[in-house]
PDB file of C-alpha atoms in Angstrom:
ATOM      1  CA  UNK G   1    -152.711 -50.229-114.527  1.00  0.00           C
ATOM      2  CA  UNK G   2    -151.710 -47.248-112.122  1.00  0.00           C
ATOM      3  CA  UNK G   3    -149.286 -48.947-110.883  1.00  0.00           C
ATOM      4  CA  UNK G   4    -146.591 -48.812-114.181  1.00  0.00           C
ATOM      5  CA  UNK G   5    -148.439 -45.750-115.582  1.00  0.00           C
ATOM      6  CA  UNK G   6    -145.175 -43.769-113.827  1.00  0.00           C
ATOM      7  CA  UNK G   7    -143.078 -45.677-115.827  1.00  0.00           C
ATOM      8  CA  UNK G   8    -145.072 -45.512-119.118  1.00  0.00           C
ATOM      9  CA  UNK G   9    -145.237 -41.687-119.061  1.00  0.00           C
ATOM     10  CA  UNK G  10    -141.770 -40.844-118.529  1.00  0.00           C
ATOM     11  CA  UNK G  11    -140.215 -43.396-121.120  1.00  0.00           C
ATOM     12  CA  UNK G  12    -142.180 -41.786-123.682  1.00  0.00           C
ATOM     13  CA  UNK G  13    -140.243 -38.694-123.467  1.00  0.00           C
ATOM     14  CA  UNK G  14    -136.703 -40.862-122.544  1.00  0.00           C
ATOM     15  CA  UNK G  15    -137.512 -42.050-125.960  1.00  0.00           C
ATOM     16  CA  UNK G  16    -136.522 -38.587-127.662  1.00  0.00           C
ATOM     17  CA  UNK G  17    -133.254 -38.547-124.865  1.00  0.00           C
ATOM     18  CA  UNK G  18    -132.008 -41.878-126.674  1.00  0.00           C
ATOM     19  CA  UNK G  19    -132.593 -41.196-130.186  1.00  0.00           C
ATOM     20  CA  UNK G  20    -130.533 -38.539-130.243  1.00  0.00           C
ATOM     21  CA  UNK G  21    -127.899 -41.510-129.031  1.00  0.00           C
ATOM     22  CA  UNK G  22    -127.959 -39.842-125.312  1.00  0.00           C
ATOM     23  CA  UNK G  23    -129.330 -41.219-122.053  1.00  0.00           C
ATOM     24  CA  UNK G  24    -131.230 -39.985-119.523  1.00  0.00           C
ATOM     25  CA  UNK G  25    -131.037 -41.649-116.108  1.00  0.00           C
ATOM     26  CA  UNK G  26    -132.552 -38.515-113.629  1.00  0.00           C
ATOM     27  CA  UNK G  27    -136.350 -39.119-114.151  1.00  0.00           C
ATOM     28  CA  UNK G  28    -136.245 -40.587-110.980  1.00  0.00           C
ATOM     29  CA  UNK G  29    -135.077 -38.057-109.115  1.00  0.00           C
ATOM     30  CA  UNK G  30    -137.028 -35.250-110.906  1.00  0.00           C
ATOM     31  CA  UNK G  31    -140.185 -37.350-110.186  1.00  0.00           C
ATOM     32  CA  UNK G  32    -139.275 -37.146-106.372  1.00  0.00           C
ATOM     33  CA  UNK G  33    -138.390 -33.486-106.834  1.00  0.00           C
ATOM     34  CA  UNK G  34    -141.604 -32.670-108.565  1.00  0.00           C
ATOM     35  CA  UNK G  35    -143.675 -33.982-105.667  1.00  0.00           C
ATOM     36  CA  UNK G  36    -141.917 -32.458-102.566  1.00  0.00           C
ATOM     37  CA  UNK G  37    -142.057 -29.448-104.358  1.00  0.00           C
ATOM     38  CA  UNK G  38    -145.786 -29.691-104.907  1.00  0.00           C
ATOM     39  CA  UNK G  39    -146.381 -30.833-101.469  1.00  0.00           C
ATOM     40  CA  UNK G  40    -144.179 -28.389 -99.805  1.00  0.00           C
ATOM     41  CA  UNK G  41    -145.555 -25.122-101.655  1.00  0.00           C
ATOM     42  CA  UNK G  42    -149.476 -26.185-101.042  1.00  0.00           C
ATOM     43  CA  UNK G  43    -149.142 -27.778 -97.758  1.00  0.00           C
ATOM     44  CA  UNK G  44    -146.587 -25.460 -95.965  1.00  0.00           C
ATOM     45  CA  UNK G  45    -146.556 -22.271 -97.719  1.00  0.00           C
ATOM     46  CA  UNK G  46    -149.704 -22.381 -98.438  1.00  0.00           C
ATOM     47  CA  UNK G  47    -150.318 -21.668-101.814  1.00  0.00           C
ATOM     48  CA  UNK G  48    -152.849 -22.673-104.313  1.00  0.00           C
ATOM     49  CA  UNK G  49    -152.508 -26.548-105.271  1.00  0.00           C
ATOM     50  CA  UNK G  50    -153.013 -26.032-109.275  1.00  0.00           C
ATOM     51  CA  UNK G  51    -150.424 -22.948-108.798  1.00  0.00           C
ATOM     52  CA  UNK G  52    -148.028 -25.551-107.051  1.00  0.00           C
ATOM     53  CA  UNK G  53    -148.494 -28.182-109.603  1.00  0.00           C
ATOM     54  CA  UNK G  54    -147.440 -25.481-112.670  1.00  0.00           C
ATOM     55  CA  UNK G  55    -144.269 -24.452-110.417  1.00  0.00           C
ATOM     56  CA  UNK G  56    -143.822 -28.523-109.916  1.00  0.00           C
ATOM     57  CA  UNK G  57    -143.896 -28.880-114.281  1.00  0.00           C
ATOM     58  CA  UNK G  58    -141.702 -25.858-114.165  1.00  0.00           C
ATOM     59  CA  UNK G  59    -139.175 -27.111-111.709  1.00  0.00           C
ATOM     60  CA  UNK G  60    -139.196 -30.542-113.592  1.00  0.00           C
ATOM     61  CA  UNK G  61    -138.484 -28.710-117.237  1.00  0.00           C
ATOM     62  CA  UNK G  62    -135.521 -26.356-115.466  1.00  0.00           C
ATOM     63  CA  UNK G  63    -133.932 -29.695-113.678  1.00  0.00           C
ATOM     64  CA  UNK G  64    -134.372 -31.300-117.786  1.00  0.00           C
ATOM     65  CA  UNK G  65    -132.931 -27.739-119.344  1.00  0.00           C
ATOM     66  CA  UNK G  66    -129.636 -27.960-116.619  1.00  0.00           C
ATOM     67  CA  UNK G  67    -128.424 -31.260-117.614  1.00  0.00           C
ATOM     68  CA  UNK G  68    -129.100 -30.755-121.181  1.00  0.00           C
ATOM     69  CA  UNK G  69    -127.304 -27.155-121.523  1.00  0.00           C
ATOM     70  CA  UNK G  70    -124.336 -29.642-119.897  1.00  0.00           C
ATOM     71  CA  UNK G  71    -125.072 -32.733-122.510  1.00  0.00           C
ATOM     72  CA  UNK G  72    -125.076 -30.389-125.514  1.00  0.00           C
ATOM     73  CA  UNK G  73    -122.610 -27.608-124.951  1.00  0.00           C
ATOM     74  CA  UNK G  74    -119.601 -28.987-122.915  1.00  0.00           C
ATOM     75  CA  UNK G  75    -120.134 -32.681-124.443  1.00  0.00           C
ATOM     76  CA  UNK G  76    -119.617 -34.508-121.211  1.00  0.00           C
ATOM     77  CA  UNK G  77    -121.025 -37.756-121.455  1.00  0.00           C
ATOM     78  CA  UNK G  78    -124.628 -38.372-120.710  1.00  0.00           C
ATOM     79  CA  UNK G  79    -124.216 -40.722-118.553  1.00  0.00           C
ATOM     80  CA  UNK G  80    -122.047 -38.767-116.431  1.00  0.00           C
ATOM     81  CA  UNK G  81    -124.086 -35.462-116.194  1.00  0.00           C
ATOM     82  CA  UNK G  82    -127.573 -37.383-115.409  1.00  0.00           C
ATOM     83  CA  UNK G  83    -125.926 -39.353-113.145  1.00  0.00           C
ATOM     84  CA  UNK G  84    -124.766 -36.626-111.227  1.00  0.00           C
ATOM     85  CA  UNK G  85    -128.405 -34.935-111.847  1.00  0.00           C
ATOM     86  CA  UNK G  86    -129.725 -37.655-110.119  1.00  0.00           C
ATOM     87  CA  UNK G  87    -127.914 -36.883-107.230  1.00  0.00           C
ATOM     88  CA  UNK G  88    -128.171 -33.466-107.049  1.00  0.00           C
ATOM     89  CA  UNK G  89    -132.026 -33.527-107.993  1.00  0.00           C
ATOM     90  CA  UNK G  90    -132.262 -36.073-104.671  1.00  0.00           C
ATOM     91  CA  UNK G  91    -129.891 -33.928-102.662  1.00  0.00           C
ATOM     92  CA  UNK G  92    -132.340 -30.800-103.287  1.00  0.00           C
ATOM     93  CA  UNK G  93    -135.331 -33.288-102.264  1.00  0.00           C
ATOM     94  CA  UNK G  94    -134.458 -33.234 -99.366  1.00  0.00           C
ATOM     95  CA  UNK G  95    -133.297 -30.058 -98.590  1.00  0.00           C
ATOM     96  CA  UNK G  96    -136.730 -28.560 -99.602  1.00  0.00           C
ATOM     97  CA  UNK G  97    -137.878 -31.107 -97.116  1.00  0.00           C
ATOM     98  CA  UNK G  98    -136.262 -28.962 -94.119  1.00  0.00           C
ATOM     99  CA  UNK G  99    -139.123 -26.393 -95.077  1.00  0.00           C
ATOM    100  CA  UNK G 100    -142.008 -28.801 -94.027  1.00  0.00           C
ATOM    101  CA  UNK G 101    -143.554 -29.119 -90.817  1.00  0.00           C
ATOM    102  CA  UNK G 102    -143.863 -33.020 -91.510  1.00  0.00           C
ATOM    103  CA  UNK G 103    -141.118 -35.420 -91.158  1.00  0.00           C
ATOM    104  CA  UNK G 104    -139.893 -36.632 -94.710  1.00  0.00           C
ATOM    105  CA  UNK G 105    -140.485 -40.355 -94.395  1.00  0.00           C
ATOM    106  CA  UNK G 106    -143.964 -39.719 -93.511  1.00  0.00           C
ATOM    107  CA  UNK G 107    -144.577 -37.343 -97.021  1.00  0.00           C
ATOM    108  CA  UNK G 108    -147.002 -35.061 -97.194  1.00  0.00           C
ATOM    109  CA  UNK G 109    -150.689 -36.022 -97.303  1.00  0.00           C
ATOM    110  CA  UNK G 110    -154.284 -35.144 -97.272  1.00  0.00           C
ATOM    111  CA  UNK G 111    -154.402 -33.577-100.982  1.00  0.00           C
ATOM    112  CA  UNK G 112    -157.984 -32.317-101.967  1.00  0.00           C
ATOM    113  CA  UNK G 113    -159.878 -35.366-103.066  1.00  0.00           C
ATOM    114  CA  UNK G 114    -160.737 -33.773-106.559  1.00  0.00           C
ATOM    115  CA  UNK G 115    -156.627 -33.469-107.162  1.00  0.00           C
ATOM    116  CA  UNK G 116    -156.737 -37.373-106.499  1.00  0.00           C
ATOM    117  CA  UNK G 117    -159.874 -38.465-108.272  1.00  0.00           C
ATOM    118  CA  UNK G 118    -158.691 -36.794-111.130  1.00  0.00           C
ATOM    119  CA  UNK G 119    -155.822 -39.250-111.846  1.00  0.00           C
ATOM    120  CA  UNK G 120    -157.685 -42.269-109.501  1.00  0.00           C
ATOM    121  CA  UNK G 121    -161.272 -42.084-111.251  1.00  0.00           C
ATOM    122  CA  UNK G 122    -162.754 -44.340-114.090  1.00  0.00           C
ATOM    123  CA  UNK G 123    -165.260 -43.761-116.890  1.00  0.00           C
ATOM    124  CA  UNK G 124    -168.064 -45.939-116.748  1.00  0.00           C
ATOM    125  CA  UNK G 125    -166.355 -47.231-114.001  1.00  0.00           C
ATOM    126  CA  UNK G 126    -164.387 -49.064-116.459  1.00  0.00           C
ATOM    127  CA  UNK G 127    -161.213 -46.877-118.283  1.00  0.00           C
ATOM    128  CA  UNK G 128    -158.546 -45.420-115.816  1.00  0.00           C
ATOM    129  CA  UNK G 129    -158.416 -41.771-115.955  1.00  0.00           C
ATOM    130  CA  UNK G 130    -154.132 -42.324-116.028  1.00  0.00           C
ATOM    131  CA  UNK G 131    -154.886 -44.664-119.369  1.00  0.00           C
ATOM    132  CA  UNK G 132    -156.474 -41.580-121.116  1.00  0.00           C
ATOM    133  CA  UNK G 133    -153.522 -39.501-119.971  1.00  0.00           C
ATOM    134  CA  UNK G 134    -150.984 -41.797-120.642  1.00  0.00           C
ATOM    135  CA  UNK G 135    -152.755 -42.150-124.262  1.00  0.00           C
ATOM    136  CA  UNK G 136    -152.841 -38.476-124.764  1.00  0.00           C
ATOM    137  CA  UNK G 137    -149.456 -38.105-124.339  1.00  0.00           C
ATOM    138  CA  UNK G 138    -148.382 -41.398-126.630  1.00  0.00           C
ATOM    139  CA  UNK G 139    -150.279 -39.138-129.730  1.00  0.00           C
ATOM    140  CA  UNK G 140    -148.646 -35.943-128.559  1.00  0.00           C
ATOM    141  CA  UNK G 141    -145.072 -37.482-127.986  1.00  0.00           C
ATOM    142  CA  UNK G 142    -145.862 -39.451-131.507  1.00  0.00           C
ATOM    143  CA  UNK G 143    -146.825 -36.402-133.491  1.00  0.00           C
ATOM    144  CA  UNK G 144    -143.480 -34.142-132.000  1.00  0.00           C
ATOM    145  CA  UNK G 145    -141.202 -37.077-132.911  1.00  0.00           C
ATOM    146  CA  UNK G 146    -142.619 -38.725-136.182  1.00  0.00           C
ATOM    147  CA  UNK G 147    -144.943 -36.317-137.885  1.00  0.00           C
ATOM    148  CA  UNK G 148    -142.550 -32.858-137.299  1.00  0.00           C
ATOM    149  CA  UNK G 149    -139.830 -31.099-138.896  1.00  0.00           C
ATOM    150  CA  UNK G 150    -138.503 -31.078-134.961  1.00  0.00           C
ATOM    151  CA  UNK G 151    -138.601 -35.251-134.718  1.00  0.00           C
ATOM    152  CA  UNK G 152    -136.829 -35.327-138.149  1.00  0.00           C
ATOM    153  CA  UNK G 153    -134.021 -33.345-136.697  1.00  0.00           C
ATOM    154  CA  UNK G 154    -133.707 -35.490-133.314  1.00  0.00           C
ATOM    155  CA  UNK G 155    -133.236 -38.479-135.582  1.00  0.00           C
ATOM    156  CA  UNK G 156    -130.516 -36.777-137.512  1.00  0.00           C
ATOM    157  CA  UNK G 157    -128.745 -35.611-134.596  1.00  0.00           C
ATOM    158  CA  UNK G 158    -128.866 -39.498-133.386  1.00  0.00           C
ATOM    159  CA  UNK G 159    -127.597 -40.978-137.114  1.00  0.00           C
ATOM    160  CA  UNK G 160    -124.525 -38.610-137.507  1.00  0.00           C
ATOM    161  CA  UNK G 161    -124.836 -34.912-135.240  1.00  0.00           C
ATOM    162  CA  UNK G 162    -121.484 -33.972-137.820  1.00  0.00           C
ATOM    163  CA  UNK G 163    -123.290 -33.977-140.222  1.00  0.00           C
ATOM    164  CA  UNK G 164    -126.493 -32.719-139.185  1.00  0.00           C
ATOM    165  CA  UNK G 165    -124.869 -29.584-137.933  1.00  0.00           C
ATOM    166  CA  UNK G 166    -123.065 -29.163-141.802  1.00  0.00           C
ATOM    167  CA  UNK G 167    -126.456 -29.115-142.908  1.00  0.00           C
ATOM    168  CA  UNK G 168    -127.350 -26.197-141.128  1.00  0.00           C
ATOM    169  CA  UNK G 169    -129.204 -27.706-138.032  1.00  0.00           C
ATOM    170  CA  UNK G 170    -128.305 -26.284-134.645  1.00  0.00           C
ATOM    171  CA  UNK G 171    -128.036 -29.899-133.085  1.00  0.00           C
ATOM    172  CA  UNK G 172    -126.742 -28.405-129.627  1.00  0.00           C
ATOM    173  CA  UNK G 173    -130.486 -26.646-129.175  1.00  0.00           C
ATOM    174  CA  UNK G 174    -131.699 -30.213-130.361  1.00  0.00           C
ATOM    175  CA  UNK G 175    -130.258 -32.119-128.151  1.00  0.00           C
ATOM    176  CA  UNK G 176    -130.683 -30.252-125.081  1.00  0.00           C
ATOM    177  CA  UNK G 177    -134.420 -29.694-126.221  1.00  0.00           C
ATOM    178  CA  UNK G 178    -134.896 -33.646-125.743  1.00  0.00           C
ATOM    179  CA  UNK G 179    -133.715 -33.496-121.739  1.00  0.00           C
ATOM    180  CA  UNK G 180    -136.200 -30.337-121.527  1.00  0.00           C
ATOM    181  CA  UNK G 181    -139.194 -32.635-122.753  1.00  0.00           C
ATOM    182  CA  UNK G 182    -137.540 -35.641-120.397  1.00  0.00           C
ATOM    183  CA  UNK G 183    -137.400 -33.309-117.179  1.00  0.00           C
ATOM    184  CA  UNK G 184    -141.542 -31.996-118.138  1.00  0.00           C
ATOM    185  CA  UNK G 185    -142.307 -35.978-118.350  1.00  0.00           C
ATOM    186  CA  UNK G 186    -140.723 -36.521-115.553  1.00  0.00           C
ATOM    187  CA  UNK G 187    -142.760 -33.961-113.447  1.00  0.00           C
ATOM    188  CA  UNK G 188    -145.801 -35.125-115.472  1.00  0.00           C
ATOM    189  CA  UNK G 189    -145.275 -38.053-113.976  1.00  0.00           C
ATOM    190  CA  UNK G 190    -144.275 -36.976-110.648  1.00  0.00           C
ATOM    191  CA  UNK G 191    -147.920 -35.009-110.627  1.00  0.00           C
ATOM    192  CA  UNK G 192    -149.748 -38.466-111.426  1.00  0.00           C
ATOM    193  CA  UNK G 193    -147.993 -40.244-108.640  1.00  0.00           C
ATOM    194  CA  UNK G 194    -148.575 -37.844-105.774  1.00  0.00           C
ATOM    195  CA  UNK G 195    -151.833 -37.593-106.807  1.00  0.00           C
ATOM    196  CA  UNK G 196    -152.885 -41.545-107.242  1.00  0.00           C
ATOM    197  CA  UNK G 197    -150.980 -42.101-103.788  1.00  0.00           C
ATOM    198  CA  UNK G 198    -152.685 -39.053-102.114  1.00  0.00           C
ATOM    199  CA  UNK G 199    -148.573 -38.666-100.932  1.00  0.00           C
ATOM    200  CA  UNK G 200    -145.788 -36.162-101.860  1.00  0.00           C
ATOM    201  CA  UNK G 201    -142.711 -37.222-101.274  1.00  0.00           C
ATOM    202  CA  UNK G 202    -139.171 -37.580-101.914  1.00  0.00           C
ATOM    203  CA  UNK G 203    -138.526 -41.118-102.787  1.00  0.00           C
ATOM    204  CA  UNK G 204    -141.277 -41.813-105.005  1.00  0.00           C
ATOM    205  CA  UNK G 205    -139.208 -42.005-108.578  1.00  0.00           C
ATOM    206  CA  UNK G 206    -136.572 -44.232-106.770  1.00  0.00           C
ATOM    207  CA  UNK G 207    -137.044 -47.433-108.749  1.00  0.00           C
ATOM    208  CA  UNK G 208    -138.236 -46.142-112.138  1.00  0.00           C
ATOM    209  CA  UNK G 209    -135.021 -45.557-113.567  1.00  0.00           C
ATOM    210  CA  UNK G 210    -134.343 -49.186-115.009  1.00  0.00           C
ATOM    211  CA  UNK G 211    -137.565 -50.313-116.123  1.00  0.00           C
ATOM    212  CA  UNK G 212    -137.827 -46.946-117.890  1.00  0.00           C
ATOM    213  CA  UNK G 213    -134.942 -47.968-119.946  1.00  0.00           C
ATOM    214  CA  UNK G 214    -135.803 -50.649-120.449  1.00  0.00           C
ATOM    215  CA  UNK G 215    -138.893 -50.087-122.186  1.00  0.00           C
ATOM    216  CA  UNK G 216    -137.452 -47.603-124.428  1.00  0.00           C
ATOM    217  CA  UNK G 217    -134.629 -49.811-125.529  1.00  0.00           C
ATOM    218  CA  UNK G 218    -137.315 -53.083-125.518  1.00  0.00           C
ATOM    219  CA  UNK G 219    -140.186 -50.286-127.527  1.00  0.00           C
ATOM    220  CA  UNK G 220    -137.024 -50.817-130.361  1.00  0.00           C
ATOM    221  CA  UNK G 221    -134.888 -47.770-129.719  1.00  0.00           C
ATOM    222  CA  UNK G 222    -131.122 -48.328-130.218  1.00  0.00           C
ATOM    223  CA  UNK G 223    -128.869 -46.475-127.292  1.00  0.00           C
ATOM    224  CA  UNK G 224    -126.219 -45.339-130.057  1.00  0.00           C
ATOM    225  CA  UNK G 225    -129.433 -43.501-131.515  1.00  0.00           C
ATOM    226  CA  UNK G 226    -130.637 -43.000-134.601  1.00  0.00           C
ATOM    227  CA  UNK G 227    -133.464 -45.091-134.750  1.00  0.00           C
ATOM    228  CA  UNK G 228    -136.785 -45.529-132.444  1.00  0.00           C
ATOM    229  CA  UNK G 229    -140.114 -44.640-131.976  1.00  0.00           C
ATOM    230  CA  UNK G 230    -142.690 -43.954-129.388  1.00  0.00           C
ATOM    231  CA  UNK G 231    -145.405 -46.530-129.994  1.00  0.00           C
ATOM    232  CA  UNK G 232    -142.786 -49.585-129.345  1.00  0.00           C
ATOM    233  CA  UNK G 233    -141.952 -47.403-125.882  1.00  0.00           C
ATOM    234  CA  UNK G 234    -145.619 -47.954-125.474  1.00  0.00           C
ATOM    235  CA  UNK G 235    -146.188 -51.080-126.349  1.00  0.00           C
ATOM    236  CA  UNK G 236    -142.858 -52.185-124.255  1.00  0.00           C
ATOM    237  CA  UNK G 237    -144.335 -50.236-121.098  1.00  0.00           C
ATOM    238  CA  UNK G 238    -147.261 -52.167-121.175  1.00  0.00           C
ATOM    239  CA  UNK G 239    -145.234 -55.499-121.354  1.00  0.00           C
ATOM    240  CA  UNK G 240    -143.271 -54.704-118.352  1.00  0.00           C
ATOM    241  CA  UNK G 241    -146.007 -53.443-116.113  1.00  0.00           C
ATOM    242  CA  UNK G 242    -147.648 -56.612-117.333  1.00  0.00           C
ATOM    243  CA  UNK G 243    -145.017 -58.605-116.127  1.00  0.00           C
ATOM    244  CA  UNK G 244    -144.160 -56.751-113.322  1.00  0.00           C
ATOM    245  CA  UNK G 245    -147.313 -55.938-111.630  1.00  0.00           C
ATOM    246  CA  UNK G 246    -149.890 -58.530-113.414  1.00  0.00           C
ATOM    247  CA  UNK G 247    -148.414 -61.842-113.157  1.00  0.00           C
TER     248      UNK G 247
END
């Protein structure tokens, strides 16, 4: 189950991204970004790991907040803008990489064992520590989106953003809060890799972009927005690491 558990976590918060009728196709990169950074600031500079992994989260949310101030107030197509994210998000990888002693295809190991058996360990030897994350965050992400005055905006902005903004709802602020909460799931997610691999490094988000997607659009969310909801982005996570990783 660890293995799609990436994938699960950060459609969840892609899920907000496309009902606003955006897209968001940088997680990948942010995931990458989020670990280097992590590895870089506790095994080079030296400081603190649970220090690094709140600058890792913050980094993650600022990389979400850039592309969305572009997405909502210059109106650039989403595609275009996290496209170009991705790249530039990957292009800083690696340049933070320059700042490490070890060579960047090797990544940065030998994380504290208690930093890896938190996302590695079972209860009763039985429930993934990840599953309890992962189902934490589906009731979080579920309450923001369904059960808030906040969700009820992000689906107006997704049926007609005109209109929402006649009636007096700043849809720009909407919009761009959705890549915020994309670019925090994204280093959420980031954080759970490094830590079940025991490895920071650059590449790890590289191939989470499409089934990520796809699970949000399979979970029942239309791309022209307007209409979703997180539990199909679980259930459709599930599916695909099913088929993916358990056949």
């Amino acid at each position: 189950i660890n293995n799609f558990m990436t994938i699960s976590v950060v459609a969840l918060f892609v899920t907000l991204v496309l009902v606003t009728g955006g897209i968001d196709i940088q997680s990948g990169a942010i995931v990458g970004l989020t670990s280097i950074t992590i590895g870089v600031l506790w095994n080079d500079v030296g400081m603190n790991l649970y220090l690094a992994l709140v600058i890792g989260l913050l980094v993650g949310t600022a990389c979400g907040a850039l592309s969305g101030f572009f997405v909502a107030y210059t109106e650039v197509q989403p595609m275009v803008v996290t496209l170009g994210g991705s790249f530039l998000y990957s292009g800083i990888a690696l340049l933070i990489t320059n700042f490490s002693a070890t060579e960047a295809y090797k990544g940065i190991s030998g994380f504290p064992e208690e930093f890896s058996q938190f996302v590695r360990g079972r209860i009763f030897g039985i429930i993934p520590h990840q599953l309890l994350i992962f189902l934490f965050l589906v009731i979080i992400t579920y309450i923001l989106l369904h059960r808030t005055k906040y969700g009820r905006y992000v689906f107006l902005c997704g049926v007609n953003k005109h209109a929402a903004t006649y009636c007096g709802i700043r849809t720009k602020q909407i919009v761009m809060s959705t890549y915020v909460l994309s670019g925090l799931g994204a280093a959420i997610a980031g954080i759970l890799l490094t830590a079940y691999l025991g490895t920071a490094k650059t590449d790890l988000g590289k191939e989470i972009t499409l089934p990520v997607i796809t699970a949000v659009v399979l979970g029942g969310t239309s791309n022209l927005g307007g209409t979703g909801g997180v539990i199909g982005t679980a259930l459709a996570a599930f599916v695909i690491g099913i088929l993916r990783f358990g056949l």
